[in-house]
Amino acid sequence: VFRTDLRLRPDPAVTPVCLAMARAEAYYESLGRTWERAAYIKARAAAGDVAAGERFLETLTPFVWRRHLDFAAIEDAHTMRLRIREHKRLPQQITLPGHDMKLGRGGIREIEFFTQTQQLISGGRDPDLRVRGTIEGMARLAEKGWIPGEVATDLSDHYGFHRMVEHRLQMIHDAQTHDLPGNAEGFERLAALMDRDTAGLEDELRDRLSTVHQRIEGFFSHDGPLPATDAAEETSEETIDPAVLARWESYPALRSDRARQIFHRLQPEIVARLTASVDTKAALLAFDGFLSGLPAGVQLLSMFEARPQLLDLLVDIAGTAPGLAAYLSRNARVFEAVIAGDFFSDWPGAVALRADLAGQLDAQGDYEAELDTARAWAKEWHFRVGVHHLRALIDAEEAGRQYADLAEAVVGALWPRVQAQFAVKHGATPGRGAVVVAMGSLGAGKLNAGSDLDLIVIYDAPGDGTSDGPRPLPTRTYFARLTQALITALTVPMAQGRLYEVDMRLRPSGNQGPVATSWAAFQAYQQEEAWVWEHLALTRARVVAGPHPLARDVEAFRCALLKAKGQSERVLAGVADMRARLAEAKAPRGGWDTKLGAGRMQDIELLAQAGALSAADIHRDVASGLSAGRALGWFDEARDTALREAYGLCWTITQIARLLGDNALEPEKLGQGGCSMLLRDTGFATLEALQTGLDDKVSAAAQIIRKVLRERGEPQDGT
């Protein structure tokens, strides 16, 4: 009835025509090749135990659809194309007589390879690309931005034409053939069957085959190194240290022959771009650090080869932020986000981010996969914020808001997963459940690139009850362990690293109190026992996850408490005492410490919180707190402006310092790229001018704060 081909089974030369699923799975897991992955794009269970067949195909999903963008598939597919040409002894040029419409240059298989390879590259990341048909595959790729729309339209048109010609060829002699006729008579017969004139058909065939070949060959072929920029001609030992170049091939990323082959093609362009950077020596050493930290290289180097613009970004990062380059070597997957289509689009906001992450978590099979997915997702978005800031697409203030949106989305999306996983053993959340309250910078909606998260958990459930799960727990124990589960979900290192460090010391009674606080105990403590500094902390408290009714009650209580506890003299006296304690406990780390010390960020934040508490201002940001202080008559508009300017400059410097590295800012170690970014964002012409400007602004802010506290708080503030 039909010709049948069984050669797509695992290892057809040595295996029986029918083999066990377990054996097939073992083969694909250990020996499966890219062309076999491509073949399974079209696979479906067609007869017999279809349910078993579908289960088998489901088990092969990780084999076919790699978790990361798989640009190494390009070279694999190109190698397969070359082997087909060699095996079939296909001619090097397109000549119509006898041309193979299926396997020849510009033919059907070329279009299928192109489509399937693009699907393999990105289908692991985007399930919408996992479609069987070639035409539908190209349409999806265009819709998702992986190929231009005109390419999809043109190749789809060529594919349909090629298939039509193939059908007519097979109709002529009812034969399994894909070869065009070898003589004029044959072409006349084919043209007649297609209702075309012979010359017009030959011209169209030649044009279509050539167009397909040129378009697809450019995608697959890497016959030589990338074209280097003019800077490559100027590279010398004075700009690029040959000793650094010599050690590259000893790194783990280049231990395989394939990785070295790809890197050799890339190296001239890498060196050229490093040479053209602002600080060649610093960029070279940072790139060297990046390369030395890579555990493997084939996938990432293949990505650089397919998307050379990523090299520009890497060199830009290496020349500006060596710390970020080192981070990239440990988290190279974040480069995928740059080419995912929406990397440079507008910021979506916390609500959209949370929905996006929740959707990705829904697609995972188990809790551990959800946690690892959250880490990969968060790292990509975190990287995006850093790159946007690095390239001046956003300023330090906007970067702070975006980092906070991201953290809020992570906590908000993970909290229901943590509760659901915990409920499997210990039952559903008792009572009205629990809310996660962001304190500190997250509560105020502004984080820096290296911020940890200040959180507290408040629950509302009967104190004498127990949960209803297989392993029931008393209410207090239940929520304490649930909170620990949240901390673990955020902090535990996994394959994709960790999400955030978490600090819960702002909960009632600090480290001495339970990690989760009952709603009744929280209210009683804040009304009767809390210190002034704890009321100050509440000026920035914000519920970021949990049931809405309890969240609404917590916010209403916060607003009422600010009004009840905001006696100005008492608040300022508490601030004066706290400033003295902080000054004694933590001294500034040099003149570039923008957080600690009189007139710097922490000092201004305390005054802003005092203003918010004294005026019962429910807004959480520093600017609103300072406005409240001015409305109370603590200082005039000019001094309000001076405080804001000092805080803004300190914040900008802090944000850049944390983006460029984990340590305190040391401008002399930044390199030209980092210094340029620092001066660009702060608006100063030189580092000396910036240092002077910083000293002047924080000195002015310190004088204002001392004056407020001396006139309205304690006679002396201890600083």
XYZ file of C-alpha atoms in Angstrom:
719
model
C 0.000 0.000 0.000
C 2.798 2.405 0.954
C 6.539 2.366 0.766
C 7.787 2.126 4.348
C 11.027 3.436 5.829
C 12.121 2.228 9.279
C 15.522 3.919 9.292
C 14.519 6.643 11.729
C 14.465 4.162 14.617
C 17.345 4.323 17.133
C 20.631 3.095 15.633
C 18.961 1.341 12.671
C 22.097 -0.496 11.538
C 22.198 -2.723 14.627
C 18.750 -2.654 16.240
C 15.699 -4.801 15.445
C 12.807 -3.197 13.606
C 10.831 -3.167 16.871
C 12.467 -2.394 20.200
C 11.454 -1.639 23.764
C 10.649 1.939 24.767
C 13.132 1.760 27.641
C 15.914 0.839 25.245
C 14.935 3.654 22.893
C 14.875 6.149 25.773
C 18.322 5.026 26.904
C 19.651 5.471 23.377
C 18.333 8.989 22.960
C 19.463 9.963 26.449
C 23.048 8.895 25.824
C 23.643 8.885 22.057
C 20.859 10.887 20.421
C 21.969 13.369 17.763
C 20.604 16.693 16.596
C 19.102 15.276 13.382
C 17.166 12.777 15.510
C 15.878 15.602 17.665
C 14.742 17.358 14.491
C 13.013 14.183 13.291
C 10.992 13.995 16.503
C 9.566 17.458 15.935
C 7.174 15.800 13.495
C 6.606 12.619 15.507
C 3.147 11.577 16.689
C 1.545 8.393 17.937
C -0.480 7.165 14.965
C -1.682 3.615 15.682
C -1.635 0.828 18.246
C -1.523 1.863 21.904
C -1.656 5.572 21.154
C -1.668 6.536 24.840
C 1.575 4.610 25.388
C 3.044 6.259 22.308
C 2.146 9.691 23.598
C 3.750 8.878 26.952
C 6.913 7.818 25.130
C 7.025 11.069 23.176
C 6.469 12.971 26.406
C 9.510 11.296 27.969
C 11.578 12.475 25.003
C 10.617 16.126 25.499
C 13.869 17.016 27.349
C 15.852 15.314 24.577
C 14.133 17.148 21.728
C 13.551 20.486 23.424
C 16.617 21.612 25.341
C 16.072 23.834 28.341
C 18.367 26.565 27.058
C 18.640 28.273 23.703
C 20.510 25.721 21.605
C 22.556 27.534 18.982
C 24.892 24.546 18.755
C 22.119 22.929 16.714
C 23.026 25.233 13.811
C 26.415 23.662 13.282
C 25.014 20.164 13.823
C 22.390 20.721 11.147
C 24.952 22.260 8.791
C 27.200 19.227 9.232
C 24.256 16.997 8.385
C 23.570 19.024 5.244
C 27.175 18.614 4.111
C 27.072 14.865 4.737
C 23.909 14.540 2.670
C 25.541 16.415 -0.197
C 28.631 14.227 0.018
C 26.674 10.987 0.302
C 24.370 11.848 -2.599
C 27.277 13.374 -4.562
C 25.196 16.434 -5.215
C 26.734 19.095 -7.477
C 28.278 22.240 -6.029
C 26.221 24.504 -8.286
C 22.528 24.651 -9.053
C 22.007 23.211 -12.526
C 18.446 22.297 -13.400
C 18.853 19.008 -15.323
C 18.667 16.224 -12.761
C 18.580 18.601 -9.783
C 17.227 16.958 -6.619
C 14.249 19.082 -5.511
C 14.285 17.444 -2.086
C 17.934 17.108 -1.048
C 19.716 19.435 -3.486
C 20.789 23.023 -2.877
C 17.825 25.309 -2.315
C 15.503 22.306 -2.062
C 12.748 21.065 0.223
C 15.012 19.593 2.888
C 16.943 22.870 3.125
C 13.778 24.727 4.120
C 12.834 21.985 6.568
C 16.299 21.988 8.148
C 16.165 25.757 8.483
C 12.765 25.663 10.181
C 13.476 22.709 12.435
C 16.846 24.084 13.507
C 15.256 27.396 14.464
C 12.637 25.457 16.405
C 15.317 23.424 18.184
C 17.200 26.585 19.133
C 14.324 28.218 20.940
C 11.569 25.617 21.332
C 12.864 24.515 24.709
C 12.295 28.037 25.957
C 9.005 28.648 24.129
C 6.534 25.714 23.904
C 4.487 27.606 21.289
C 7.204 26.750 18.739
C 6.709 22.988 19.154
C 4.580 22.427 16.069
C 4.997 19.667 13.471
C 4.333 21.406 10.175
C 7.073 23.304 8.337
C 4.765 26.113 7.205
C 3.196 26.437 10.640
C 6.643 26.307 12.224
C 7.869 29.243 10.145
C 4.722 31.205 10.957
C 5.253 30.653 14.691
C 8.934 31.594 14.449
C 8.003 34.838 12.703
C 5.228 35.552 15.199
C 7.682 35.176 18.092
C 10.354 37.318 16.414
C 12.921 34.579 15.783
C 12.890 35.104 12.018
C 11.704 38.129 10.003
C 8.143 37.933 8.755
C 9.199 38.356 5.120
C 11.585 35.402 5.452
C 8.771 33.188 6.722
C 6.452 34.356 3.946
C 9.031 33.890 1.177
C 10.247 30.487 2.330
C 6.690 29.261 2.838
C 5.878 30.279 -0.731
C 9.006 28.539 -2.048
C 8.230 25.456 0.028
C 4.745 25.192 -1.440
C 6.092 25.593 -4.969
C 8.828 22.990 -4.405
C 6.270 20.503 -3.077
C 4.050 21.077 -6.081
C 6.954 20.399 -8.441
C 7.831 17.271 -6.443
C 4.263 15.984 -6.794
C 4.224 16.588 -10.544
C 7.541 14.787 -10.956
C 6.172 11.741 -9.164
C 2.939 11.836 -11.144
C 4.717 11.645 -14.511
C 6.004 8.099 -14.091
C 4.250 7.231 -10.819
C 7.758 6.983 -9.375
C 9.477 7.777 -6.076
C 11.667 10.556 -7.450
C 12.661 14.090 -6.611
C 14.947 14.725 -9.580
C 14.136 17.285 -12.226
C 14.148 15.938 -15.797
C 17.530 15.430 -17.421
C 16.566 16.589 -20.903
C 14.477 19.161 -22.757
C 11.670 16.712 -23.504
C 11.272 15.954 -19.819
C 11.059 19.650 -18.927
C 8.439 20.180 -21.637
C 6.353 17.354 -20.197
C 6.696 18.757 -16.628
C 5.764 22.246 -17.820
C 2.707 20.900 -19.641
C 1.564 19.056 -16.520
C 1.926 22.313 -14.561
C 0.178 24.336 -17.286
C 3.315 26.458 -17.790
C 5.600 27.306 -20.683
C 8.937 25.539 -20.445
C 11.231 28.600 -20.427
C 9.176 30.373 -17.771
C 9.146 27.283 -15.540
C 12.915 26.830 -15.855
C 13.545 30.488 -14.993
C 11.274 30.277 -11.971
C 12.870 27.048 -10.775
C 16.341 28.531 -11.101
C 15.346 31.748 -9.282
C 13.553 29.968 -6.468
C 16.292 27.406 -5.856
C 18.961 30.114 -5.863
C 16.984 32.361 -3.520
C 16.367 29.559 -1.022
C 20.005 28.463 -1.153
C 21.380 31.959 -0.570
C 19.027 32.707 2.289
C 19.585 29.414 4.085
C 23.303 29.043 3.390
C 23.893 32.361 5.141
C 22.141 31.021 8.236
C 24.040 27.734 8.407
C 27.485 28.268 6.955
C 30.541 29.265 8.985
C 33.292 28.633 6.467
C 35.708 31.061 8.076
C 36.118 33.491 10.967
C 33.707 36.336 11.517
C 34.785 39.500 9.696
C 36.905 41.427 12.153
C 36.576 45.143 12.571
C 39.302 47.567 11.541
C 40.594 47.482 15.107
C 41.869 43.963 14.500
C 44.464 45.374 12.115
C 45.795 47.569 14.902
C 46.037 44.864 17.568
C 49.521 44.569 18.977
C 51.293 43.305 22.043
C 51.049 46.819 23.486
C 47.249 46.594 23.602
C 46.586 42.857 23.994
C 48.819 40.850 26.304
C 49.802 37.654 24.409
C 50.223 35.816 27.714
C 46.523 36.276 28.403
C 45.578 35.007 24.946
C 47.861 32.003 25.362
C 46.115 30.724 28.473
C 42.577 30.833 27.084
C 42.676 27.334 25.606
C 43.566 25.877 29.003
C 40.202 26.950 30.442
C 37.372 24.421 31.026
C 35.102 26.162 28.497
C 37.506 25.252 25.678
C 38.405 21.713 26.672
C 36.411 20.103 23.850
C 37.557 20.116 20.216
C 34.249 21.568 19.125
C 34.430 24.461 21.576
C 37.946 25.267 20.430
C 36.901 25.209 16.781
C 34.096 27.687 17.430
C 36.308 29.869 19.582
C 39.020 29.999 16.913
C 36.439 31.394 14.506
C 35.356 33.960 17.087
C 38.729 34.974 18.514
C 39.729 37.585 15.887
C 36.468 39.427 16.422
C 36.703 39.163 20.218
C 40.222 40.568 20.210
C 39.184 43.340 17.830
C 36.300 44.404 20.023
C 38.420 44.284 23.168
C 41.016 46.452 21.437
C 38.346 48.997 20.506
C 37.016 49.277 24.085
C 37.659 52.344 26.226
C 40.085 50.528 28.528
C 41.567 47.620 26.580
C 43.621 46.209 29.431
C 40.735 46.224 31.913
C 38.342 44.776 29.312
C 40.825 42.027 28.430
C 41.321 41.002 32.040
C 37.573 41.074 32.695
C 36.895 38.963 29.601
C 39.664 36.613 30.724
C 37.925 36.293 34.078
C 34.617 35.654 32.337
C 36.102 32.940 30.111
C 37.983 31.273 32.958
C 34.788 30.999 34.998
C 32.708 29.327 32.284
C 32.169 25.648 33.095
C 31.456 24.804 29.427
C 31.616 26.688 26.156
C 29.937 25.063 23.145
C 26.431 26.418 23.686
C 27.454 29.949 24.647
C 30.104 30.266 21.948
C 27.596 28.997 19.388
C 25.233 31.720 20.566
C 27.940 34.357 20.120
C 28.654 33.041 16.630
C 24.991 33.165 15.654
C 24.364 36.534 17.342
C 27.606 38.609 17.126
C 25.894 41.588 18.749
C 26.141 39.687 22.041
C 29.915 40.061 21.825
C 29.448 43.839 21.815
C 27.385 43.565 24.980
C 29.869 41.217 26.657
C 32.832 43.459 25.841
C 30.854 46.490 27.019
C 30.157 44.734 30.311
C 33.739 43.488 30.624
C 35.120 46.983 30.048
C 32.707 48.660 32.451
C 31.691 46.162 35.113
C 34.190 43.342 35.715
C 32.073 42.145 38.634
C 29.080 41.751 36.340
C 31.272 39.895 33.819
C 32.297 37.468 36.555
C 28.618 37.012 37.421
C 27.909 36.229 33.774
C 30.477 33.453 33.722
C 28.481 31.727 36.460
C 25.097 32.579 34.935
C 25.769 32.638 31.199
C 22.222 31.594 30.420
C 21.007 35.144 31.072
C 22.440 36.079 27.658
C 19.457 34.234 26.202
C 17.179 36.979 27.464
C 18.919 39.523 25.241
C 17.778 37.773 22.063
C 14.394 36.620 23.301
C 12.589 39.455 21.532
C 11.461 41.814 24.304
C 14.729 42.554 26.088
C 14.689 46.237 25.151
C 10.935 46.828 25.371
C 9.213 48.834 28.109
C 9.281 47.610 31.693
C 6.115 45.542 32.326
C 5.671 46.316 36.044
C 5.295 44.096 39.109
C 1.790 42.797 38.306
C 2.683 41.629 34.796
C 5.966 40.160 36.023
C 4.202 38.167 38.701
C 1.687 36.817 36.181
C 4.496 35.861 33.786
C 6.430 34.008 36.471
C 3.285 32.307 37.745
C 2.579 31.051 34.229
C 6.071 29.606 33.946
C 5.789 27.939 37.340
C 2.446 26.409 36.331
C 4.213 24.612 33.481
C 6.666 22.815 35.787
C 6.222 19.288 36.983
C 7.345 19.524 40.595
C 8.283 21.919 43.378
C 12.024 21.717 42.846
C 11.586 22.518 39.163
C 9.440 25.515 40.146
C 12.177 26.874 42.416
C 14.858 26.417 39.772
C 12.639 28.008 37.123
C 12.045 31.002 39.402
C 15.793 31.437 39.769
C 16.484 31.303 36.034
C 13.598 33.686 35.344
C 14.652 36.183 38.015
C 18.292 36.185 36.897
C 17.280 37.055 33.341
C 15.162 39.995 34.453
C 17.797 41.118 36.947
C 20.377 41.046 34.158
C 18.062 43.064 31.944
C 17.757 45.832 34.549
C 21.536 45.931 34.921
C 22.139 46.118 31.170
C 19.536 48.849 30.727
C 21.226 50.858 33.481
C 24.697 50.146 32.100
C 23.659 51.429 28.671
C 21.843 54.505 30.046
C 18.407 53.309 28.978
C 17.288 53.908 32.570
C 18.795 55.866 35.466
C 19.640 54.688 38.971
C 16.238 55.742 40.311
C 14.319 53.737 37.715
C 16.664 50.784 38.158
C 15.802 50.811 41.860
C 12.081 50.625 41.117
C 12.573 47.804 38.625
C 14.684 45.714 41.001
C 11.930 46.138 43.604
C 9.195 45.158 41.124
C 11.168 42.042 40.313
C 11.609 41.025 43.955
C 7.932 41.665 44.670
C 6.945 39.491 41.709
C 9.194 36.650 42.882
C 7.869 36.666 46.449
C 4.284 37.045 45.262
C 4.495 34.176 42.776
C 6.425 31.801 45.049
C 4.378 32.244 48.221
C 1.348 30.248 46.924
C 3.728 27.486 45.701
C 5.447 27.299 49.073
C 2.075 27.042 50.822
C 0.806 24.379 48.420
C 3.940 22.266 48.858
C 3.786 22.652 52.637
C 0.093 21.693 52.650
C 0.848 18.290 51.096
C 2.302 17.121 54.420
C 0.727 19.428 56.962
C -2.620 20.458 55.522
C -4.131 23.657 54.197
C -3.253 26.998 55.763
C -5.338 27.413 58.942
C -7.603 30.374 59.605
C -7.283 33.402 57.346
C -3.785 32.410 56.283
C -0.653 34.539 56.301
C 0.702 37.594 54.532
C 4.292 38.396 53.645
C 5.169 41.978 54.543
C 8.083 43.713 52.829
C 10.044 46.043 55.068
C 12.992 48.334 54.420
C 13.921 49.116 50.846
C 11.588 46.530 49.305
C 8.693 47.982 51.277
C 9.646 51.419 49.968
C 9.734 50.006 46.428
C 13.397 50.710 45.682
C 16.254 48.166 45.742
C 19.798 48.201 44.461
C 21.431 45.504 42.351
C 22.664 43.591 45.402
C 19.910 44.188 47.969
C 18.666 41.491 50.293
C 14.995 41.357 51.286
C 13.654 42.490 54.661
C 10.516 40.431 55.271
C 8.129 39.520 58.077
C 5.234 37.045 58.058
C 1.942 37.737 59.879
C -0.723 35.022 60.203
C -4.290 35.020 61.495
C -5.470 31.667 62.859
C -6.732 30.295 66.188
C -3.783 29.823 68.511
C -5.051 26.588 70.027
C -5.821 24.841 66.722
C -3.919 22.401 64.553
C -3.684 21.882 60.834
C -5.616 19.112 59.090
C -2.919 17.392 57.012
C -1.366 13.916 57.212
C 1.141 15.367 59.693
C -0.879 17.991 61.589
C 0.945 20.798 63.361
C -0.066 23.301 66.052
C -0.865 26.693 64.573
C 2.258 28.439 65.824
C 4.541 25.619 64.667
C 2.730 25.421 61.334
C 3.366 29.049 60.436
C 6.904 29.063 61.822
C 7.847 26.137 59.598
C 5.921 27.593 56.662
C 7.954 30.800 57.023
C 11.170 28.788 57.112
C 10.018 27.068 53.921
C 9.626 30.483 52.270
C 13.095 31.531 53.399
C 14.501 28.296 52.008
C 12.675 28.774 48.703
C 14.296 32.183 48.309
C 17.776 31.498 49.642
C 18.765 27.874 49.050
C 21.434 27.409 46.327
C 20.226 25.272 43.429
C 21.361 24.552 39.881
C 20.393 28.116 38.919
C 21.871 29.626 42.090
C 19.857 31.416 44.778
C 17.203 34.123 44.522
C 17.797 36.532 47.403
C 19.260 36.747 50.853
C 16.482 37.281 53.398
C 16.641 39.325 56.594
C 13.815 38.861 59.113
C 15.262 40.913 61.980
C 12.565 43.583 61.619
C 9.901 41.220 62.965
C 8.585 41.882 66.508
C 11.325 41.250 69.087
C 13.863 40.814 66.272
C 15.902 37.613 66.293
C 14.498 36.746 69.712
C 10.921 36.509 68.458
C 9.180 33.794 66.444
C 9.842 33.906 62.688
C 6.092 34.204 62.064
C 3.903 36.480 64.181
C 0.205 36.068 64.872
C -2.015 38.944 63.846
C -3.221 39.481 67.418
C 0.337 39.398 68.819
C 1.579 41.771 66.132
C -1.083 44.361 66.971
C -0.508 44.065 70.710
C 3.256 44.328 70.371
C 3.151 47.385 68.114
C 0.664 49.167 70.359
C 2.222 48.329 73.724
C 5.859 47.189 73.451
C 7.482 48.330 70.221
C 10.321 50.835 70.245
C 10.272 54.024 68.225
C 12.618 52.489 65.630
C 10.088 49.691 65.064
C 7.373 52.237 64.381
C 9.776 54.005 62.037
C 10.282 50.726 60.198
C 6.512 50.392 59.749
C 6.466 53.607 57.720
C 7.912 51.499 54.886
C 6.005 48.249 55.513
C 3.989 46.862 52.587
C 2.173 43.549 52.078
C 3.519 41.848 48.950
C 1.872 38.415 49.155
C -1.004 36.693 50.875
C -4.815 36.853 51.124
C -6.356 40.234 50.379
C -8.633 40.497 53.458
C -5.734 40.046 55.872
C -3.516 42.300 53.759
C -6.186 45.005 53.898
C -6.401 44.718 57.688
C -2.623 44.916 58.093
C -2.458 48.074 55.992
C -5.377 49.671 57.882
C -3.662 48.913 61.181
C -0.373 50.356 59.900
C -2.045 53.624 58.935
C -3.875 53.880 62.279
C -0.716 53.102 64.242
C 1.268 55.826 62.470
C -1.378 58.315 63.494
C -1.448 57.096 67.091
C 2.324 56.860 67.628
C 3.489 59.937 65.748
C 4.228 62.414 68.544
C 6.952 64.508 66.961
C 9.150 65.100 70.023
C 9.118 61.438 71.031
C 9.870 60.322 67.492
C 12.796 62.697 67.011
C 14.227 61.785 70.407
C 14.120 58.149 69.340
C 15.823 58.996 66.058
C 18.569 60.885 67.884
C 19.182 57.901 70.143
C 19.175 55.516 67.197
C 21.640 57.678 65.232
C 24.014 57.606 68.182
C 23.760 53.820 68.458
C 24.329 53.354 64.737
C 27.302 55.694 64.719
C 28.864 53.719 67.549
C 28.144 50.322 66.001
C 29.007 50.979 62.350
C 31.528 53.519 61.194
C 31.614 54.698 57.549
C 34.033 52.799 55.304
C 35.840 55.792 53.873
C 34.713 58.883 52.016
C 32.885 56.898 49.324
C 30.597 55.099 51.771
C 27.217 56.450 50.706
C 25.132 54.481 53.197
C 26.668 54.954 56.646
C 27.553 58.215 58.332
C 26.036 61.596 59.013
C 24.146 63.094 56.083
C 24.239 59.897 54.044
C 21.503 57.502 52.944
C 20.720 55.789 56.235
C 20.723 59.130 58.071
C 18.374 60.793 55.582
C 16.102 57.740 55.512
C 15.748 57.927 59.300
C 14.719 61.575 59.102
C 12.259 60.797 56.294
C 10.735 57.947 58.329
C 10.482 60.282 61.313
C 8.628 62.778 59.135
C 6.233 60.092 57.852
C 5.556 58.776 61.371
C 5.113 62.217 62.915
C 2.742 63.335 60.166
C 1.002 59.940 59.859
C 1.945 59.989 56.181
C 1.116 56.576 54.707
C 3.472 56.940 51.740
C 6.648 54.883 52.007
C 9.275 56.685 49.925
C 11.966 59.058 51.163
C 10.670 62.024 49.180
C 7.229 61.794 50.811
C 8.777 61.498 54.255
C 10.875 64.603 53.674
C 7.817 66.466 52.400
C 6.016 65.481 55.616
C 8.937 66.825 57.664
C 8.840 70.118 55.784
C 5.052 70.356 56.332
C 5.714 69.932 60.078
C 8.040 72.941 59.971
C 11.265 70.999 60.580
C 13.035 72.679 57.664
C 12.258 74.955 54.759
C 12.054 74.217 51.047
C 15.733 74.937 50.405
C 16.817 72.459 53.069
C 14.291 69.931 51.782
C 15.919 70.251 48.365
C 19.392 69.853 49.874
C 18.350 66.650 51.640
C 16.836 65.245 48.446
C 19.936 66.092 46.420
C 22.235 64.451 48.947
C 20.067 61.350 49.063
C 19.748 61.181 45.273
C 23.505 61.414 44.763
C 24.202 58.806 47.437
C 21.589 56.492 45.929
C 23.008 56.856 42.416
C 26.526 56.066 43.597
C 25.272 53.099 45.640
C 23.318 51.678 42.716
C 26.323 51.890 40.397
C 28.669 50.429 43.014
C 26.426 47.395 43.522
C 25.984 46.912 39.788
C 29.716 47.027 39.107
C 30.723 44.769 41.993
C 29.949 43.432 45.446
C 32.421 45.601 47.340
C 32.360 49.213 48.450
C 33.022 51.726 45.717
C 36.699 52.328 44.981
C 36.834 54.697 41.979
C 40.546 54.136 41.441
C 39.766 50.465 40.730
C 36.774 51.016 38.468
C 38.616 51.396 35.192
C 37.692 53.928 32.535
C 34.383 52.293 31.653
C 33.128 52.208 35.233
C 34.302 55.754 35.897
C 32.562 56.970 32.763
C 29.316 55.416 33.914
C 29.698 56.900 37.393
C 30.314 60.394 36.015
C 27.574 60.046 33.407
C 24.916 59.152 35.964
C 25.975 61.688 38.585
C 26.534 64.550 36.161
C 30.048 65.450 37.294
C 32.980 66.059 34.953
C 35.725 64.410 37.039
C 36.069 62.041 39.976
C 37.609 64.855 41.993
C 34.585 67.050 41.345
C 32.280 64.166 42.269
C 34.146 63.558 45.525
C 33.920 67.243 46.391
C 30.255 67.392 45.438
C 29.474 64.311 47.540
C 31.308 65.710 50.564
C 29.542 69.061 50.238
C 26.060 67.569 49.877
C 26.314 65.058 52.722
C 27.873 67.713 54.959
C 24.956 70.036 54.262
C 22.470 67.219 54.880
C 24.165 66.301 58.160
C 23.930 69.902 59.390
C 20.214 70.021 58.566
C 19.546 66.744 60.378
C 21.530 67.812 63.455
C 19.646 71.108 63.569
C 16.250 69.360 63.392
C 17.170 66.928 66.147
C 18.700 69.551 68.445
C 15.745 71.886 68.149
C 13.012 69.258 68.420
C 14.644 66.116 69.811
C 17.477 65.503 72.247
C 19.881 68.373 72.965
C 22.746 66.304 71.580
C 22.517 63.460 69.101
C 25.835 61.814 69.784
C 27.311 62.427 66.328
